[in-house]
PDB file of C-alpha atoms and ligand atoms in Angstrom:
ATOM      1  CA  UNK A   5     222.978  13.501 174.852  1.00  0.00           C
ATOM      2  CA  UNK A   6     221.842  12.374 171.493  1.00  0.00           C
ATOM      3  CA  UNK A   7     219.822  15.014 169.364  1.00  0.00           C
ATOM      4  CA  UNK A   8     217.313  12.586 167.668  1.00  0.00           C
ATOM      5  CA  UNK A   9     215.217  15.813 166.316  1.00  0.00           C
ATOM      6  CA  UNK A  10     219.106  15.615 163.570  1.00  0.00           C
ATOM      7  CA  UNK A  11     217.809  12.199 161.660  1.00  0.00           C
ATOM      8  CA  UNK A  12     217.809  11.977 158.572  1.00  0.00           C
ATOM      9  CA  UNK A  13     218.074  15.518 157.301  1.00  0.00           C
ATOM     10  CA  UNK A  14     220.273  17.225 159.671  1.00  0.00           C
ATOM     11  CA  UNK A  15     222.524  13.696 160.161  1.00  0.00           C
ATOM     12  CA  UNK A  16     222.501   9.674 158.937  1.00  0.00           C
ATOM     13  CA  UNK A  17     221.953   7.298 160.918  1.00  0.00           C
ATOM     14  CA  UNK A  18     224.801   7.004 162.686  1.00  0.00           C
ATOM     15  CA  UNK A  19     224.899   9.799 163.959  1.00  0.00           C
ATOM     16  CA  UNK A  20     227.711  11.750 161.493  1.00  0.00           C
ATOM     17  CA  UNK A  21     226.922  14.960 161.037  1.00  0.00           C
ATOM     18  CA  UNK A  22     225.780  15.807 157.194  1.00  0.00           C
ATOM     19  CA  UNK A  23     226.382  19.872 156.511  1.00  0.00           C
ATOM     20  CA  UNK A  24     225.546  21.162 151.926  1.00  0.00           C
ATOM     21  CA  UNK A  25     226.274  24.892 150.947  1.00  0.00           C
ATOM     22  CA  UNK A  26     224.496  26.620 149.668  1.00  0.00           C
ATOM     23  CA  UNK A  27     223.789  30.374 147.378  1.00  0.00           C
ATOM     24  CA  UNK A  28     220.554  31.262 147.465  1.00  0.00           C
ATOM     25  CA  UNK A  29     218.793  34.274 144.993  1.00  0.00           C
ATOM     26  CA  UNK A  30     215.858  36.266 146.448  1.00  0.00           C
ATOM     27  CA  UNK A  31     214.051  38.011 143.744  1.00  0.00           C
ATOM     28  CA  UNK A  32     212.009  41.200 144.436  1.00  0.00           C
ATOM     29  CA  UNK A  33     210.800  43.583 141.410  1.00  0.00           C
ATOM     30  CA  UNK A  34     212.916  44.951 140.834  1.00  0.00           C
ATOM     31  CA  UNK A  35     216.157  43.279 142.079  1.00  0.00           C
ATOM     32  CA  UNK A  36     217.757  39.881 141.754  1.00  0.00           C
ATOM     33  CA  UNK A  37     219.753  38.934 144.351  1.00  0.00           C
ATOM     34  CA  UNK A  38     222.275  36.138 145.470  1.00  0.00           C
ATOM     35  CA  UNK A  39     224.073  35.223 148.371  1.00  0.00           C
ATOM     36  CA  UNK A  40     226.538  33.757 149.185  1.00  0.00           C
ATOM     37  CA  UNK A  41     228.598  31.842 145.968  1.00  0.00           C
ATOM     38  CA  UNK A  42     229.619  28.682 147.554  1.00  0.00           C
ATOM     39  CA  UNK A  43     233.608  26.832 145.962  1.00  0.00           C
ATOM     40  CA  UNK A  44     233.472  28.027 142.521  1.00  0.00           C
ATOM     41  CA  UNK A  45     234.753  25.991 139.837  1.00  0.00           C
ATOM     42  CA  UNK A  46     239.332  25.159 139.060  1.00  0.00           C
ATOM     43  CA  UNK A  47     240.332  27.161 142.378  1.00  0.00           C
ATOM     44  CA  UNK A  48     244.248  26.159 143.765  1.00  0.00           C
ATOM     45  CA  UNK A  49     245.865  26.183 146.708  1.00  0.00           C
ATOM     46  CA  UNK A  50     242.538  24.681 149.030  1.00  0.00           C
ATOM     47  CA  UNK A  51     243.211  23.934 152.789  1.00  0.00           C
ATOM     48  CA  UNK A  52     240.557  21.187 151.925  1.00  0.00           C
ATOM     49  CA  UNK A  53     242.145  18.840 149.830  1.00  0.00           C
ATOM     50  CA  UNK A  54     238.479  17.674 147.721  1.00  0.00           C
ATOM     51  CA  UNK A  55     237.295  21.685 147.477  1.00  0.00           C
ATOM     52  CA  UNK A  56     240.263  22.324 144.342  1.00  0.00           C
ATOM     53  CA  UNK A  57     240.301  22.314 140.830  1.00  0.00           C
ATOM     54  CA  UNK A  58     236.035  21.408 141.035  1.00  0.00           C
ATOM     55  CA  UNK A  59     233.895  21.047 137.972  1.00  0.00           C
ATOM     56  CA  UNK A  60     231.075  21.340 138.724  1.00  0.00           C
ATOM     57  CA  UNK A  61     228.034  22.274 136.931  1.00  0.00           C
ATOM     58  CA  UNK A  62     226.603  25.537 139.423  1.00  0.00           C
ATOM     59  CA  UNK A  63     226.479  28.288 136.840  1.00  0.00           C
ATOM     60  CA  UNK A  64     224.625  25.803 134.871  1.00  0.00           C
ATOM     61  CA  UNK A  65     221.709  25.124 137.326  1.00  0.00           C
ATOM     62  CA  UNK A  66     221.330  28.424 138.113  1.00  0.00           C
ATOM     63  CA  UNK A  67     220.135  29.650 134.658  1.00  0.00           C
ATOM     64  CA  UNK A  68     218.496  26.278 134.697  1.00  0.00           C
ATOM     65  CA  UNK A  69     216.666  27.408 137.771  1.00  0.00           C
ATOM     66  CA  UNK A  70     215.123  30.597 135.931  1.00  0.00           C
ATOM     67  CA  UNK A  71     218.923  33.677 136.927  1.00  0.00           C
ATOM     68  CA  UNK A  72     221.804  33.559 134.127  1.00  0.00           C
ATOM     69  CA  UNK A  73     224.776  34.618 136.089  1.00  0.00           C
ATOM     70  CA  UNK A  74     224.309  38.369 133.232  1.00  0.00           C
ATOM     71  CA  UNK A  75     220.750  38.289 135.028  1.00  0.00           C
ATOM     72  CA  UNK A  76     222.122  39.268 139.340  1.00  0.00           C
ATOM     73  CA  UNK A  77     221.872  42.482 140.016  1.00  0.00           C
ATOM     74  CA  UNK A  78     223.295  41.861 144.212  1.00  0.00           C
ATOM     75  CA  UNK A  79     225.809  39.716 145.404  1.00  0.00           C
ATOM     76  CA  UNK A  80     225.958  39.740 149.347  1.00  0.00           C
ATOM     77  CA  UNK A  81     228.353  37.791 151.148  1.00  0.00           C
ATOM     78  CA  UNK A  82     228.187  36.794 154.127  1.00  0.00           C
ATOM     79  CA  UNK A  83     231.784  36.685 154.272  1.00  0.00           C
ATOM     80  CA  UNK A  84     235.096  36.458 152.933  1.00  0.00           C
ATOM     81  CA  UNK A  85     235.505  32.005 153.817  1.00  0.00           C
ATOM     82  CA  UNK A  86     236.054  30.130 151.569  1.00  0.00           C
ATOM     83  CA  UNK A  87     232.892  28.575 151.128  1.00  0.00           C
ATOM     84  CA  UNK A  88     231.135  31.967 150.668  1.00  0.00           C
ATOM     85  CA  UNK A  89     232.634  33.465 147.682  1.00  0.00           C
ATOM     86  CA  UNK A  90     234.021  31.257 145.122  1.00  0.00           C
ATOM     87  CA  UNK A  91     232.478  31.738 142.759  1.00  0.00           C
ATOM     88  CA  UNK A  92     232.678  35.145 142.915  1.00  0.00           C
ATOM     89  CA  UNK A  93     234.937  34.458 140.223  1.00  0.00           C
ATOM     90  CA  UNK A  94     235.139  32.316 136.969  1.00  0.00           C
ATOM     91  CA  UNK A  95     238.456  30.877 135.482  1.00  0.00           C
ATOM     92  CA  UNK A  96     238.517  32.683 131.546  1.00  0.00           C
ATOM     93  CA  UNK A  97     241.223  32.012 128.960  1.00  0.00           C
ATOM     94  CA  UNK A  98     243.523  31.593 132.552  1.00  0.00           C
ATOM     95  CA  UNK A  99     242.490  35.245 134.071  1.00  0.00           C
ATOM     96  CA  UNK A 100     239.887  35.104 136.918  1.00  0.00           C
ATOM     97  CA  UNK A 101     236.478  36.622 136.399  1.00  0.00           C
ATOM     98  CA  UNK A 102     233.628  38.297 137.702  1.00  0.00           C
ATOM     99  CA  UNK A 103     230.987  35.629 137.408  1.00  0.00           C
ATOM    100  CA  UNK A 104     228.017  38.593 137.921  1.00  0.00           C
ATOM    101  CA  UNK A 105     229.457  41.976 135.295  1.00  0.00           C
ATOM    102  CA  UNK A 106     225.878  43.285 136.246  1.00  0.00           C
ATOM    103  CA  UNK A 107     226.157  42.882 139.763  1.00  0.00           C
ATOM    104  CA  UNK A 108     227.778  44.780 142.851  1.00  0.00           C
ATOM    105  CA  UNK A 109     229.303  42.829 145.157  1.00  0.00           C
ATOM    106  CA  UNK A 110     228.437  43.655 148.738  1.00  0.00           C
ATOM    107  CA  UNK A 111     231.171  43.179 151.356  1.00  0.00           C
ATOM    108  CA  UNK A 112     231.538  44.193 154.708  1.00  0.00           C
ATOM    109  CA  UNK A 113     233.777  47.017 155.538  1.00  0.00           C
ATOM    110  CA  UNK A 114     234.595  45.836 158.722  1.00  0.00           C
ATOM    111  CA  UNK A 115     235.257  42.160 157.158  1.00  0.00           C
ATOM    112  CA  UNK A 116     237.356  42.877 154.844  1.00  0.00           C
ATOM    113  CA  UNK A 117     239.163  45.103 155.843  1.00  0.00           C
ATOM    114  CA  UNK A 118     240.146  42.201 158.020  1.00  0.00           C
ATOM    115  CA  UNK A 119     240.986  39.857 155.997  1.00  0.00           C
ATOM    116  CA  UNK A 120     243.244  42.232 153.682  1.00  0.00           C
ATOM    117  CA  UNK A 121     245.677  42.483 156.909  1.00  0.00           C
ATOM    118  CA  UNK A 122     245.468  38.860 156.526  1.00  0.00           C
ATOM    119  CA  UNK A 123     246.903  38.087 153.010  1.00  0.00           C
ATOM    120  CA  UNK A 124     250.398  36.941 154.819  1.00  0.00           C
ATOM    121  CA  UNK A 125     248.293  34.008 155.385  1.00  0.00           C
ATOM    122  CA  UNK A 126     248.925  31.471 153.221  1.00  0.00           C
ATOM    123  CA  UNK A 127     245.108  30.310 152.362  1.00  0.00           C
ATOM    124  CA  UNK A 128     243.709  33.806 152.674  1.00  0.00           C
ATOM    125  CA  UNK A 129     245.871  34.849 150.187  1.00  0.00           C
ATOM    126  CA  UNK A 130     244.781  32.456 148.166  1.00  0.00           C
ATOM    127  CA  UNK A 131     240.731  33.028 148.301  1.00  0.00           C
ATOM    128  CA  UNK A 132     241.557  36.356 148.196  1.00  0.00           C
ATOM    129  CA  UNK A 133     244.065  36.612 144.847  1.00  0.00           C
ATOM    130  CA  UNK A 134     241.114  34.367 143.675  1.00  0.00           C
ATOM    131  CA  UNK A 135     238.014  35.307 143.918  1.00  0.00           C
ATOM    132  CA  UNK A 136     238.061  39.059 145.901  1.00  0.00           C
ATOM    133  CA  UNK A 137     240.715  40.758 144.396  1.00  0.00           C
ATOM    134  CA  UNK A 138     239.602  40.538 140.847  1.00  0.00           C
ATOM    135  CA  UNK A 139     236.287  41.348 141.487  1.00  0.00           C
ATOM    136  CA  UNK A 140     237.663  44.914 143.233  1.00  0.00           C
ATOM    137  CA  UNK A 141     239.487  45.860 140.509  1.00  0.00           C
ATOM    138  CA  UNK A 142     236.602  45.245 138.103  1.00  0.00           C
ATOM    139  CA  UNK A 143     236.046  48.831 140.112  1.00  0.00           C
ATOM    140  CA  UNK A 144     232.340  45.877 141.232  1.00  0.00           C
ATOM    141  CA  UNK A 145     232.619  46.044 145.096  1.00  0.00           C
ATOM    142  CA  UNK A 146     230.730  47.958 147.503  1.00  0.00           C
ATOM    143  CA  UNK A 147     231.741  48.120 151.219  1.00  0.00           C
ATOM    144  CA  UNK A 148     228.867  47.446 153.308  1.00  0.00           C
ATOM    145  CA  UNK A 149     228.149  48.569 157.104  1.00  0.00           C
ATOM    146  CA  UNK A 150     226.544  45.366 159.580  1.00  0.00           C
ATOM    147  CA  UNK A 151     223.276  46.685 158.974  1.00  0.00           C
ATOM    148  CA  UNK A 152     222.802  47.352 155.695  1.00  0.00           C
ATOM    149  CA  UNK A 153     219.307  48.426 153.718  1.00  0.00           C
ATOM    150  CA  UNK A 154     219.436  46.389 150.035  1.00  0.00           C
ATOM    151  CA  UNK A 155     216.317  46.991 149.162  1.00  0.00           C
ATOM    152  CA  UNK A 156     212.639  47.523 150.615  1.00  0.00           C
ATOM    153  CA  UNK A 157     212.252  44.058 151.526  1.00  0.00           C
ATOM    154  CA  UNK A 158     215.942  43.182 152.793  1.00  0.00           C
ATOM    155  CA  UNK A 159     218.715  43.944 154.818  1.00  0.00           C
ATOM    156  CA  UNK A 160     222.169  42.891 156.412  1.00  0.00           C
ATOM    157  CA  UNK A 161     221.677  41.705 160.371  1.00  0.00           C
ATOM    158  CA  UNK A 162     224.767  41.946 162.037  1.00  0.00           C
ATOM    159  CA  UNK A 163     225.471  38.351 163.752  1.00  0.00           C
ATOM    160  CA  UNK A 164     229.599  39.400 164.667  1.00  0.00           C
ATOM    161  CA  UNK A 165     232.309  36.104 166.192  1.00  0.00           C
ATOM    162  CA  UNK A 166     232.162  33.728 163.298  1.00  0.00           C
ATOM    163  CA  UNK A 167     233.973  36.379 161.804  1.00  0.00           C
ATOM    164  CA  UNK A 168     234.681  39.888 162.295  1.00  0.00           C
ATOM    165  CA  UNK A 169     232.151  41.066 160.181  1.00  0.00           C
ATOM    166  CA  UNK A 170     229.378  38.391 159.575  1.00  0.00           C
ATOM    167  CA  UNK A 171     226.212  39.437 158.827  1.00  0.00           C
ATOM    168  CA  UNK A 172     223.076  37.655 158.436  1.00  0.00           C
ATOM    169  CA  UNK A 173     220.035  38.104 155.495  1.00  0.00           C
ATOM    170  CA  UNK A 174     216.544  39.367 156.767  1.00  0.00           C
ATOM    171  CA  UNK A 175     214.138  39.004 154.174  1.00  0.00           C
ATOM    172  CA  UNK A 176     210.955  41.021 154.579  1.00  0.00           C
ATOM    173  CA  UNK A 177     207.524  41.336 152.456  1.00  0.00           C
ATOM    174  CA  UNK A 178     204.025  41.035 152.630  1.00  0.00           C
ATOM    175  CA  UNK A 179     203.903  40.360 155.634  1.00  0.00           C
ATOM    176  CA  UNK A 180     206.401  37.299 156.185  1.00  0.00           C
ATOM    177  CA  UNK A 181     209.749  36.909 157.736  1.00  0.00           C
ATOM    178  CA  UNK A 182     213.313  35.121 156.796  1.00  0.00           C
ATOM    179  CA  UNK A 183     216.608  34.350 157.947  1.00  0.00           C
ATOM    180  CA  UNK A 184     219.782  33.865 155.906  1.00  0.00           C
ATOM    181  CA  UNK A 185     221.979  32.181 158.656  1.00  0.00           C
ATOM    182  CA  UNK A 186     225.695  32.368 156.723  1.00  0.00           C
ATOM    183  CA  UNK A 187     227.397  31.104 159.568  1.00  0.00           C
ATOM    184  CA  UNK A 188     225.840  32.346 162.811  1.00  0.00           C
ATOM    185  CA  UNK A 189     224.879  28.475 162.798  1.00  0.00           C
ATOM    186  CA  UNK A 190     226.932  25.981 160.672  1.00  0.00           C
ATOM    187  CA  UNK A 191     224.694  22.853 161.478  1.00  0.00           C
ATOM    188  CA  UNK A 192     221.481  22.720 163.381  1.00  0.00           C
ATOM    189  CA  UNK A 193     222.759  20.950 166.422  1.00  0.00           C
ATOM    190  CA  UNK A 194     224.409  24.492 167.023  1.00  0.00           C
ATOM    191  CA  UNK A 195     220.315  25.302 168.331  1.00  0.00           C
ATOM    192  CA  UNK A 196     220.496  22.757 170.632  1.00  0.00           C
ATOM    193  CA  UNK A 197     223.376  23.419 171.382  1.00  0.00           C
ATOM    194  CA  UNK A 198     224.356  26.924 171.451  1.00  0.00           C
ATOM    195  CA  UNK A 199     227.553  26.934 173.052  1.00  0.00           C
ATOM    196  CA  UNK A 200     229.146  24.510 170.310  1.00  0.00           C
ATOM    197  CA  UNK A 201     231.363  26.730 168.489  1.00  0.00           C
ATOM    198  CA  UNK A 202     233.063  25.667 164.847  1.00  0.00           C
ATOM    199  CA  UNK A 203     236.723  25.793 165.156  1.00  0.00           C
ATOM    200  CA  UNK A 204     236.271  28.057 162.099  1.00  0.00           C
ATOM    201  CA  UNK A 205     234.067  30.234 165.037  1.00  0.00           C
ATOM    202  CA  UNK A 206     237.148  33.641 164.923  1.00  0.00           C
ATOM    203  CA  UNK A 207     235.955  34.603 168.203  1.00  0.00           C
ATOM    204  CA  UNK A 208     234.225  31.546 170.084  1.00  0.00           C
ATOM    205  CA  UNK A 209     232.884  33.024 172.809  1.00  0.00           C
ATOM    206  CA  UNK A 210     231.537  36.049 170.738  1.00  0.00           C
ATOM    207  CA  UNK A 211     229.799  33.600 167.929  1.00  0.00           C
ATOM    208  CA  UNK A 212     228.110  31.122 171.357  1.00  0.00           C
ATOM    209  CA  UNK A 213     226.729  34.788 172.221  1.00  0.00           C
ATOM    210  CA  UNK A 214     225.103  35.863 169.380  1.00  0.00           C
ATOM    211  CA  UNK A 215     223.577  31.659 168.765  1.00  0.00           C
ATOM    212  CA  UNK A 216     222.241  32.666 171.885  1.00  0.00           C
ATOM    213  CA  UNK A 217     220.390  35.848 171.243  1.00  0.00           C
ATOM    214  CA  UNK A 218     219.476  35.061 167.207  1.00  0.00           C
ATOM    215  CA  UNK A 219     217.499  32.213 169.078  1.00  0.00           C
ATOM    216  CA  UNK A 220     216.378  33.301 171.544  1.00  0.00           C
ATOM    217  CA  UNK A 221     214.849  36.550 169.010  1.00  0.00           C
ATOM    218  CA  UNK A 222     213.888  34.107 166.758  1.00  0.00           C
ATOM    219  CA  UNK A 223     212.108  31.126 168.951  1.00  0.00           C
ATOM    220  CA  UNK A 224     208.400  31.162 169.285  1.00  0.00           C
ATOM    221  CA  UNK A 225     208.270  33.882 166.294  1.00  0.00           C
ATOM    222  CA  UNK A 226     206.792  33.144 162.885  1.00  0.00           C
ATOM    223  CA  UNK A 227     210.590  33.848 160.686  1.00  0.00           C
ATOM    224  CA  UNK A 228     211.281  31.364 158.686  1.00  0.00           C
ATOM    225  CA  UNK A 229     215.465  30.527 159.172  1.00  0.00           C
ATOM    226  CA  UNK A 230     216.520  28.965 155.987  1.00  0.00           C
ATOM    227  CA  UNK A 231     220.451  27.574 156.894  1.00  0.00           C
ATOM    228  CA  UNK A 232     223.525  28.442 154.399  1.00  0.00           C
ATOM    229  CA  UNK A 233     225.141  24.929 155.352  1.00  0.00           C
ATOM    230  CA  UNK A 234     221.555  23.228 156.344  1.00  0.00           C
ATOM    231  CA  UNK A 235     221.763  19.632 154.271  1.00  0.00           C
ATOM    232  CA  UNK A 236     218.176  18.234 153.931  1.00  0.00           C
ATOM    233  CA  UNK A 237     215.312  20.213 154.644  1.00  0.00           C
ATOM    234  CA  UNK A 238     217.550  23.330 154.534  1.00  0.00           C
ATOM    235  CA  UNK A 239     214.530  25.778 156.190  1.00  0.00           C
ATOM    236  CA  UNK A 240     212.464  26.069 159.768  1.00  0.00           C
ATOM    237  CA  UNK A 241     211.765  27.530 162.862  1.00  0.00           C
ATOM    238  CA  UNK A 242     213.281  27.702 165.871  1.00  0.00           C
ATOM    239  CA  UNK A 243     210.848  26.898 168.998  1.00  0.00           C
ATOM    240  CA  UNK A 244     212.015  26.667 172.982  1.00  0.00           C
ATOM    241  CA  UNK A 245     212.759  22.920 173.507  1.00  0.00           C
ATOM    242  CA  UNK A 246     214.036  21.788 177.465  1.00  0.00           C
ATOM    243  CA  UNK A 247     217.063  25.132 178.544  1.00  0.00           C
ATOM    244  CA  UNK A 248     217.415  25.715 174.139  1.00  0.00           C
ATOM    245  CA  UNK A 249     215.516  24.813 170.710  1.00  0.00           C
ATOM    246  CA  UNK A 250     214.552  23.112 168.517  1.00  0.00           C
ATOM    247  CA  UNK A 251     214.353  23.587 164.559  1.00  0.00           C
ATOM    248  CA  UNK A 252     210.635  22.004 163.247  1.00  0.00           C
ATOM    249  CA  UNK A 253     209.253  22.259 159.845  1.00  0.00           C
TER     250      UNK A 253
HETATM  251 ZN1   ZN B 315     230.505  28.216 155.374  1.00  0.00          ZN
END
């Protein structure tokens, strides 16, 4: 059955899914926190051909938005997949160096152990080598638990299944609340069909259980859900819809 509400933000007129890749900044009175770092520039050995050797304007755009890279004090990696760690580093004189030299990079303890144990896998090795290891070597990584509190307003929330240590990010301020999904949902179609798992899910069964649990918890609440890969309007609220849910503005 077609999921009609996906158009036009999340699917085109022919029903083909639209996705995007977001880095999100949260600013508190004392902190500047960047959540996920997209694909990065100048990367190589990526499985998806057009993710190689990008020359995008991400850092200029971030600075133009008021957040020069030196001003970021915390980088959160919801998980260590290729499209969430790219701008952890940048290429300078042939070397990969931390893009955010004044930040602590928060990575999940379980997540980090999982991926470093798979170094022999070709594309995992590439991502670790160019986007994780240089930050680790610079002493900027803090390994954290899946419910880590970053500051008064922001804490991590375990949403396992997509990867073994996957987290979402909860923001609570002035009586309002938001949740940055990370990849426990890749596309809003999974709000209507929580049983649809992405091929990228490490454990599809656990991922489905996480979606069902989180969507049930979020449904009919004023919590703003911000999708890390949601194109179009990117954020909305979860409401019941038949036996499942839908996203509304
Ligand atoms: Zn992703």
